[in-house]
XYZ file of C-alpha atoms in Angstrom:
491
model
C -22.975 -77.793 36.612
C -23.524 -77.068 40.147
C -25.272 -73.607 41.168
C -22.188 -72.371 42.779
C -19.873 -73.417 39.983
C -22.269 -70.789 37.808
C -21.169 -68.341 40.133
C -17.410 -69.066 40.150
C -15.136 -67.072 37.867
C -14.155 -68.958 34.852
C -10.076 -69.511 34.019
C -8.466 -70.771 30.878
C -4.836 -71.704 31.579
C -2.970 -72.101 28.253
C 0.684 -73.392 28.468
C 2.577 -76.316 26.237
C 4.281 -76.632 30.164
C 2.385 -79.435 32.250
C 4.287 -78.648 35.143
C 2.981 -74.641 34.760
C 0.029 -75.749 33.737
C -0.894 -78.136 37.072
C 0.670 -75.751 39.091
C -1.929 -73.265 37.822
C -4.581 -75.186 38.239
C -3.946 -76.742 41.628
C -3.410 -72.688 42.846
C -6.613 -71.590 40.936
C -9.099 -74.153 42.064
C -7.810 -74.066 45.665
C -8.822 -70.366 45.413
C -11.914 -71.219 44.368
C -11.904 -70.780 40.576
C -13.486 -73.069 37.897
C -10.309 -74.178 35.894
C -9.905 -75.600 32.195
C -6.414 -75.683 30.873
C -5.062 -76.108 27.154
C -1.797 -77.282 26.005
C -1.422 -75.377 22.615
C -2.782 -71.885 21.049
C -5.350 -74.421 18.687
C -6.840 -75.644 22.117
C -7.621 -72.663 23.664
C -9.046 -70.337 20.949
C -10.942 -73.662 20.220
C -11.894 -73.379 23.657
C -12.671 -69.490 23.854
C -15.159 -70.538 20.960
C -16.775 -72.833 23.393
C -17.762 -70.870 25.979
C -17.001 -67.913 27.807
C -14.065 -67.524 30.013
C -13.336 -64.401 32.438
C -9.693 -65.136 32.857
C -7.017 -66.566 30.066
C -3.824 -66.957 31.445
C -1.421 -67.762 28.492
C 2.306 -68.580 27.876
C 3.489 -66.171 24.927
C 6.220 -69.328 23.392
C 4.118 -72.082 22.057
C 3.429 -73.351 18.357
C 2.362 -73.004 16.060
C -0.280 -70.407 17.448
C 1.635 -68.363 20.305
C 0.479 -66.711 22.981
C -0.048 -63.199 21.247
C -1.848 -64.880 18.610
C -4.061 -66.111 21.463
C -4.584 -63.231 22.891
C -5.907 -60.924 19.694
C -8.520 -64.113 19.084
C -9.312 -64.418 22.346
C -10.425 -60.097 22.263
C -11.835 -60.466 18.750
C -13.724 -63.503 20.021
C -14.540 -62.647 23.330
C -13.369 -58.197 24.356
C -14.679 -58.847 28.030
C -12.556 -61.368 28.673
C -9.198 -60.795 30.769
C -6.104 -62.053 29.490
C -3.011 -62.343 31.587
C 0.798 -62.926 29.388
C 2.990 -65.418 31.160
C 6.670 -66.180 29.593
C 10.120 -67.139 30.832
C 11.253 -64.859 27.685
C 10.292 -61.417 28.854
C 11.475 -58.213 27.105
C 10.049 -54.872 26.794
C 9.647 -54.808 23.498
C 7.080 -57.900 24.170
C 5.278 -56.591 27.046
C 4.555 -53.405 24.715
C 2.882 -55.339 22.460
C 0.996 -57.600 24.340
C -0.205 -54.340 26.117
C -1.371 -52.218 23.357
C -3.100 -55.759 22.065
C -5.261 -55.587 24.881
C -3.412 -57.933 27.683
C -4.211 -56.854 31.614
C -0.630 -57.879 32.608
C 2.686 -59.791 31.947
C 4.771 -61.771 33.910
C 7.742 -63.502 34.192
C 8.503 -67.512 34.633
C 9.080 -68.596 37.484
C 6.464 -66.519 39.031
C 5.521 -65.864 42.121
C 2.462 -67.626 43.652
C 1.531 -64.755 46.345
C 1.857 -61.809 43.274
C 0.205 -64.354 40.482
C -2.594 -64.819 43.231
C -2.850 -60.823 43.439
C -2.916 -59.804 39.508
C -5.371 -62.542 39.020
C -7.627 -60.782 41.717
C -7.037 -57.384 40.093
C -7.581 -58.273 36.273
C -10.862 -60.102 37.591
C -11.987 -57.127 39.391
C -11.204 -54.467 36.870
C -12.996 -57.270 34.067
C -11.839 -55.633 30.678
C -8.469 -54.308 31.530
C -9.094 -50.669 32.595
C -7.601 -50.624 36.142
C -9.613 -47.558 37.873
C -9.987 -45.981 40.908
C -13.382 -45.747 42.284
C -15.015 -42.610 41.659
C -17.117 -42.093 44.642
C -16.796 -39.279 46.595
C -17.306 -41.210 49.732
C -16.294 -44.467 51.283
C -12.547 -46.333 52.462
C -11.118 -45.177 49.212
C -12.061 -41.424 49.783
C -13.108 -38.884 52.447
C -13.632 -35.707 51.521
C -10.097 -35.145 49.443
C -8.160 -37.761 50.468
C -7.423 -41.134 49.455
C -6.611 -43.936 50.630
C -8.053 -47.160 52.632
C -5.122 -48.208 54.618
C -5.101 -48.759 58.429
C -3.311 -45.981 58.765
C -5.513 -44.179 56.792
C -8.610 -44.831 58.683
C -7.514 -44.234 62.244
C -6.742 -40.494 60.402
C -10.436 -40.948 59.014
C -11.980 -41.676 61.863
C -10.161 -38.871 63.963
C -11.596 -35.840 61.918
C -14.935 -37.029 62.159
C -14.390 -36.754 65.800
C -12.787 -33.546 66.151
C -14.421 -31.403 63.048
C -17.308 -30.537 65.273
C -15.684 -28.985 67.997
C -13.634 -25.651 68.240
C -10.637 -26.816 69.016
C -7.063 -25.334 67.619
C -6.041 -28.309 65.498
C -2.064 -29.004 65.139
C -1.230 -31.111 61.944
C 2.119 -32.670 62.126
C 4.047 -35.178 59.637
C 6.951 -34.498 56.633
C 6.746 -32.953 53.595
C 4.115 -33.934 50.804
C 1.812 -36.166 53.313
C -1.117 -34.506 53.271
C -1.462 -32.101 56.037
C -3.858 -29.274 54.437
C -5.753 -32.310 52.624
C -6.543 -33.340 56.502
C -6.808 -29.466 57.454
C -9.956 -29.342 54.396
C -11.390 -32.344 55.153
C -11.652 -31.111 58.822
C -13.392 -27.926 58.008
C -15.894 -30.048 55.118
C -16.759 -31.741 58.053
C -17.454 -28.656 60.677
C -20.168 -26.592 61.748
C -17.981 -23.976 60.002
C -17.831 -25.553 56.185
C -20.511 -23.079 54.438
C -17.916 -19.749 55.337
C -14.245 -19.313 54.484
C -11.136 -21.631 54.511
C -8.189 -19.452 54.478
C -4.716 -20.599 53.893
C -1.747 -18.963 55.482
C 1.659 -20.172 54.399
C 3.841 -18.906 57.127
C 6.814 -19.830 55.249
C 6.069 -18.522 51.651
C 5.363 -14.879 53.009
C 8.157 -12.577 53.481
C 8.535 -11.713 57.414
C 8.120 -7.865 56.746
C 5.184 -8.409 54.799
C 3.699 -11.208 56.922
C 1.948 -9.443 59.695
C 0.185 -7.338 57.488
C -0.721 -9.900 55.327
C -2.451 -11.743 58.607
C -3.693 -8.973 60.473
C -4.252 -5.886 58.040
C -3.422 -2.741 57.719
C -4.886 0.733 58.177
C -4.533 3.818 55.879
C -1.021 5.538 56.200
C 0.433 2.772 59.228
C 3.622 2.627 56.679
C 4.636 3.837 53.195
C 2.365 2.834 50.409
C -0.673 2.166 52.571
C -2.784 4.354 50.914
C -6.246 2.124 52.419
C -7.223 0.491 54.900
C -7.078 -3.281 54.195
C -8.344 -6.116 55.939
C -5.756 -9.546 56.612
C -6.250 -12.730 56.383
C -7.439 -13.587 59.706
C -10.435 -11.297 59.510
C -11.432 -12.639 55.877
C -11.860 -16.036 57.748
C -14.661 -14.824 59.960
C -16.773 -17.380 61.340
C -14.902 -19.845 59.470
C -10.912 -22.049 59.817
C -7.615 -20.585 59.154
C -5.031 -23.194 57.891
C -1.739 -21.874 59.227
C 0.845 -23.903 56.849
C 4.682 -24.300 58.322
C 3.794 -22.549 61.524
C 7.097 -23.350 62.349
C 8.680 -20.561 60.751
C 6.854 -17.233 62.062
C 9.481 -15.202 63.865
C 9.346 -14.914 67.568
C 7.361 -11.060 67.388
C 4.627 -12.914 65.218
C 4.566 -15.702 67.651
C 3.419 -13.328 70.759
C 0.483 -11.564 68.023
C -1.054 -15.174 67.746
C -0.510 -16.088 71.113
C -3.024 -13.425 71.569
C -5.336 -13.977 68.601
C -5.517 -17.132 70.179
C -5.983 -16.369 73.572
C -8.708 -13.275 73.155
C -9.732 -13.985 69.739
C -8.749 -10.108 69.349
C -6.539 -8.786 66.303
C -4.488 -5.521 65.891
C -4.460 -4.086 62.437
C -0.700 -2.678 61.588
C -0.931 0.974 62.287
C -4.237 0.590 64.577
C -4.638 0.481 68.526
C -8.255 -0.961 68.193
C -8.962 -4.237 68.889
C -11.069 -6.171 66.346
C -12.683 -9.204 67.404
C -12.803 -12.167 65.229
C -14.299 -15.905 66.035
C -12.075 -18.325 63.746
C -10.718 -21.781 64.647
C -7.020 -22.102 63.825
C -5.526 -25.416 62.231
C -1.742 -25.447 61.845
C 0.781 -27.464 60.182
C 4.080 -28.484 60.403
C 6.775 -30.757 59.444
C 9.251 -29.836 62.014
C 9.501 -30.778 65.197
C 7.770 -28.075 67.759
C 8.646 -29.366 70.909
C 12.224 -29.501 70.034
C 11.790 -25.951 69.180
C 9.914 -25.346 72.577
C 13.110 -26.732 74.355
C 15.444 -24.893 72.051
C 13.668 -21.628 72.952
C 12.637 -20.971 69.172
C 8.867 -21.561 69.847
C 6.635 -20.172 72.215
C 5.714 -23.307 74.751
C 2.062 -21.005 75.335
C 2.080 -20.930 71.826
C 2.382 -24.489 71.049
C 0.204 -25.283 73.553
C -2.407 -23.224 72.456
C -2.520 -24.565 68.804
C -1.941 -28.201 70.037
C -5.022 -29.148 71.586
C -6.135 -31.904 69.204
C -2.844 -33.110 67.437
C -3.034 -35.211 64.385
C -0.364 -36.757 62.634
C -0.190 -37.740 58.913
C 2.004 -40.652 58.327
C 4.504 -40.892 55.397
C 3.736 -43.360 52.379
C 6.698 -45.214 53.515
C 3.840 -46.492 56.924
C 1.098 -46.935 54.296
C 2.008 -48.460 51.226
C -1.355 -50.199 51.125
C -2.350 -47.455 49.456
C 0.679 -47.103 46.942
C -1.631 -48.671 43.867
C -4.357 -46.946 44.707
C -2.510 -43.500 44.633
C -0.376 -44.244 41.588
C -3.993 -45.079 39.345
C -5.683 -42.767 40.748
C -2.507 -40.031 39.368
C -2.573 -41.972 36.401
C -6.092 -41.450 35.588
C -5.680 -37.752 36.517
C -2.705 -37.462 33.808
C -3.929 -39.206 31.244
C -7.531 -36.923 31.406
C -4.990 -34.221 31.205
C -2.083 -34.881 28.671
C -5.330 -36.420 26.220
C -3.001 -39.999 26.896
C -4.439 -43.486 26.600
C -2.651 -45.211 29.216
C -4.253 -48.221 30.872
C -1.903 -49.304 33.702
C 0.789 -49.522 35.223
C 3.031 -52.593 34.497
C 3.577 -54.946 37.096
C 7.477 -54.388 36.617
C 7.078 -50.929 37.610
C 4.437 -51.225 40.517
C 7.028 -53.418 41.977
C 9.891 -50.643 42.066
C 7.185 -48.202 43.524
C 6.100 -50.844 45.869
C 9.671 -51.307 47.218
C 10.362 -47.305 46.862
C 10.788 -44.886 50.213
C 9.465 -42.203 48.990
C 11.270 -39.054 51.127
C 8.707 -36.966 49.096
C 5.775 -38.904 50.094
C 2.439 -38.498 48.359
C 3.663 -35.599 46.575
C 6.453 -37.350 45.230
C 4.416 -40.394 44.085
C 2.084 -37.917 41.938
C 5.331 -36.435 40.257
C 6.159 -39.815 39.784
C 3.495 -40.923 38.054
C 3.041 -37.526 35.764
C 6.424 -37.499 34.187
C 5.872 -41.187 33.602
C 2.462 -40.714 31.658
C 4.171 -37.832 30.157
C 7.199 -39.366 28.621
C 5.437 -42.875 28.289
C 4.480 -43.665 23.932
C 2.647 -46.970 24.905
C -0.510 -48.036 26.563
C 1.638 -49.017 29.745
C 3.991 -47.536 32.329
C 7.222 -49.240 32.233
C 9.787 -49.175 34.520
C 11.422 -47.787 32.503
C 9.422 -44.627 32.637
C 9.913 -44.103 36.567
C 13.905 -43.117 35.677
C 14.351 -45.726 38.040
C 18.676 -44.592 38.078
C 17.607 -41.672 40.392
C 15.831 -44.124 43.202
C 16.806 -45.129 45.848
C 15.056 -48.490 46.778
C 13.734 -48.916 50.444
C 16.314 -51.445 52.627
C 14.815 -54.937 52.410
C 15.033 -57.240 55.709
C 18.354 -59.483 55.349
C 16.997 -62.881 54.483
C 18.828 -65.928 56.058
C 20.349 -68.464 53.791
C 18.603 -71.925 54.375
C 21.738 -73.760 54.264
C 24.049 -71.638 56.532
C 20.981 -69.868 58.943
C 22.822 -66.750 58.459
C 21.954 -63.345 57.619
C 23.429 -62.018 53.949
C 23.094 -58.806 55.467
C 21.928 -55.811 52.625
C 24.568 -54.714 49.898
C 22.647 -51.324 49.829
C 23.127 -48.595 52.485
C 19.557 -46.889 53.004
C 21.244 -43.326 52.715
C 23.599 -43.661 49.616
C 22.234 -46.452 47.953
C 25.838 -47.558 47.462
C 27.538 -50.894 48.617
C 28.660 -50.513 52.094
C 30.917 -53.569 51.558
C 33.333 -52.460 49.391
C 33.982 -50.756 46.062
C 31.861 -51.841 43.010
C 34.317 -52.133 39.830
C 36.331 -49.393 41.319
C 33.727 -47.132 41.167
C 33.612 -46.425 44.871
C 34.452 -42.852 45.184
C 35.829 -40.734 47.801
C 36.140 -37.474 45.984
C 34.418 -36.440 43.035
C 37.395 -35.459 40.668
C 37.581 -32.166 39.004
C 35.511 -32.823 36.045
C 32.530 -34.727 37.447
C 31.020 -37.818 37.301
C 27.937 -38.779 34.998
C 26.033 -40.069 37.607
C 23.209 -42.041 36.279
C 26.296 -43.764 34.697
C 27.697 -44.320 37.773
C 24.663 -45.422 39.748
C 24.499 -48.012 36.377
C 27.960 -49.143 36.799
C 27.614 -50.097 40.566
C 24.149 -51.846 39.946
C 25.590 -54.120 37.511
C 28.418 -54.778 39.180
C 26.416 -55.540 42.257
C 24.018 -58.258 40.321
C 27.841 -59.953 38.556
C 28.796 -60.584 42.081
C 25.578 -61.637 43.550
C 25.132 -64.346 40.244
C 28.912 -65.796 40.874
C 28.390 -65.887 44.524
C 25.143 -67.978 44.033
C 26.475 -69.779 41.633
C 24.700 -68.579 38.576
C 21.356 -70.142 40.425
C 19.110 -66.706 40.102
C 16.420 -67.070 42.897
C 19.074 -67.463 45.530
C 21.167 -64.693 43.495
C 17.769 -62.652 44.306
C 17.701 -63.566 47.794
C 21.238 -62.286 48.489
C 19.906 -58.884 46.765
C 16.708 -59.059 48.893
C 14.391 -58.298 45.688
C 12.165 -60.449 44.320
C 12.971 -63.255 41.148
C 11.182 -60.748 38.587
C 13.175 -57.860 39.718
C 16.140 -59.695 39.340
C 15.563 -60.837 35.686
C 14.186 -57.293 34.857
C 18.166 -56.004 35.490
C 19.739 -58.911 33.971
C 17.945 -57.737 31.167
C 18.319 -54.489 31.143
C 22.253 -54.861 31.670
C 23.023 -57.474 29.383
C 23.870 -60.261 32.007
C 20.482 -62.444 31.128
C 21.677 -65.816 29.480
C 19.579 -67.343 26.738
C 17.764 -69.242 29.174
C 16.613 -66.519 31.092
């Protein structure tokens, strides 16, 4: 053996298939792997015995030793190595158990090469089965309190660092749940100003009768119930940032009293004529849109200028889903150090619904995700079925062209309703709701598996083009077969 085979990752490929099994090994020495392959259970334990293998990938239907048997011999034998479940017979109930026996993942047959290529890469990384996000403090996955190591995410990265060490009135724009005070801290970690106060103002959450003396303070006797004087928010960020959240929604007299504490860098307490100076750099945040509010005459224009001199905006998940995985373990760590859960992933099934997932709530949405899922979850693995994946609403795939006709299928969903937009499913389609209701997770059920009868007859029961009309993946596809009783035995 060659010095550079020593260094190459070691894979077992166990399968009774010799079609899966050359397929395997072509794909895993072209990657650079060194490959053995067995064709029965007796082989490869015989083999584990041998020597050492990182990787065992493993069909689960063989005899007389099957591939679960392989895989508790394989950990009793070997507990470092990684061992991946492959099957054309997946079910739940399976997965479960090949997951609390110590597997990293299980697929489907047919598989895909591309997503094969990418667990093989993960379960070789994370070596032992314990998928975990870095813990530095520093670095692509992490600055300061944020995460992430997309493209996106580093242009963001690289713009704090540039503007925390100036003075300049930050304005942090982008929807709900992306992240805008996370950027707002990071920015004043990274400042002159990081050793005195953050303060956070949500200009939304605060009454409007109560908000200016919340901000600015209040002297003894200015209304009833002042019975001291008391210093606002602005003042108790002396000499350090004030993070003004939803600026958007201060009324048009609180507008002109930070025009001028941003102007002079003067305050007014409520009930005072004295001006009290105060040296504080502002960062605001929004997710609305300002300069249609300039136009509309609801925002100051001197205003907006004033707070926009460095603009920043976060972008949604939706633009980043790079760093979907890294999010979701990084929650599911969190979760399961809370709750007292051993969890140890997150199934492949139910990455892929995430992965193909809007997510109108963003970041924030992902995390409450990914908590009721650890919380309701009773085995070692998030399912899909975990996710409540009846209230999603899947992101709109591109139309993908037939090879035979060059057309376009189109997409049976609508991105808003998530119902067909060519026609009625089963006579479900409804116009009204009538007087009693609807249960709508029945509903939502009923036009699904409607949707996947039609797709299977108008393919002609052949399921990877049945997926391509659907615009998911094969594994998706089987997943619902499954799950709605429309799998045949072969399946």
């Amino acid at each position: 053996m060659s010095p550079l085979e020593k260094t190459q990752p070691k894979v077992l490929v166990v399968d009774d298939e010799y079609s899966v099994r050359e397929l395997l090994e072509i794909m895993l020495e072209m990657d650079g792997y060194a490959v053995r392959s067995a064709e029965t259970g007796q082989q490869a334990l015989e083999a584990v015995e041998q020597e050492s293998f990182d990787l065992v990938i493993t069909d689960i239907r063989m005899e007389p030793i099957n591939g679960l048997e392989v895989l508790k011999q394989c950990k009793a034998i070997s507990p470092a190595t990684v061992v991946i479940i492959i099957s054309a017979y997946a079910s739940t109930e399976t997965a479960v158990e090949a997951m609390n026996e110590g597997a990293y993942d299980y697929l489907p047959k047919p598989f895909d090469m591309e997503e094969m290529r990418a667990v093989i890469r993960n379960a070789l990384q994370s070596k032992g089965g314990m998928e975990e996000v870095a813990c530095a403090k520093e670095g692509p996955l992490y600055f300061g309190c944020i995460i992430g190591e997309s493209p996106a995410m580093m242009k963001i990265y690289d713009l704090i660092k540039r503007i925390a060490s100036t003075n300049s009135n930050v304005l942090i724009t982008g929807e709900s749940g992306t992240g805008k005070e996370l950027v707002a801290k990071a920015i004043h970690r990274q400042s002159p100003r990081r050793d005195f106060p953050f303060i956070v103002v949500n200009c939304g959450g605060v009454p409007e009768s109560l908000i200016e003396s919340e901000l600015f303070g209040y002297k003894k006797g200015a209304f009833t119930g002042a019975a001291t004087n008391r210093m606002g928010l602005v003042e108790a960020a002396q000499a350090g940032t004030l993070f003004l959240d939803e600026i958007g929604e201060l009324s048009p007299t609180l507008q002109v009293k930070l025009l001028r504490l941003a102007q002079e860098k003067t305050i007014k307490m409520v009930g005072d004529t004295e001006d009290i100076p105060v040296d504080v750099r502002i960062l605001s945040a929004t997710n609305r849109d300002l300069e249609k509010m300039v136009i509309e005459g609801t925002f100051r224009e001197d205003l907006y200028y004033r707070l926009n001199v460095l603009p920043i905006r976060t972008p949604p998940l939706r633009e980043r889903r790079e760093d979907i995985a890294i999010l979701a373990h990084y929650f599911l760590n969190k979760f399961c150090k809370e709750f007292g859960k051993q969890i140890r992933k997150i199934s492949s099934y139910a990455m892929d619904i995430l992965n193909n997932y809007d997510f109108p709530g963003n970041v924030r949405e992902l995390e409450h995700i990914i908590e009721r899922g650890v919380a309701l979850e009773s085995s070692r693995i998030i399912l899909p079925d975990s996710l409540t994946l009846s209230t999603y609403k899947r992101r709109q795939h591109t139309p993908i062209r037939s090879p035979a006709s060059g057309g376009s299928t189109g997409n049976l969903h609508s991105r808003s309703s998530g119902v067909p937009v060519n026609g009625s499913a089963a006579g479900t389609d409804l116009v009204t709701l009538p007087p009693k209701g609807i249960d709508l997770d029945q509903h939502l059920a009923d036009i699904e598996k409607s949707i996947l009868h039609k797709a299977l007859t108008q393919a002609g029961g052949v399921k990877t083009r049945a997926a391509e009309l659907l615009g998911i993946n094969t594994r998706s596809l089987r997943y619902r077969l499954e799950k709605y009783g429309l799998a045949s035995d072969d399946d």
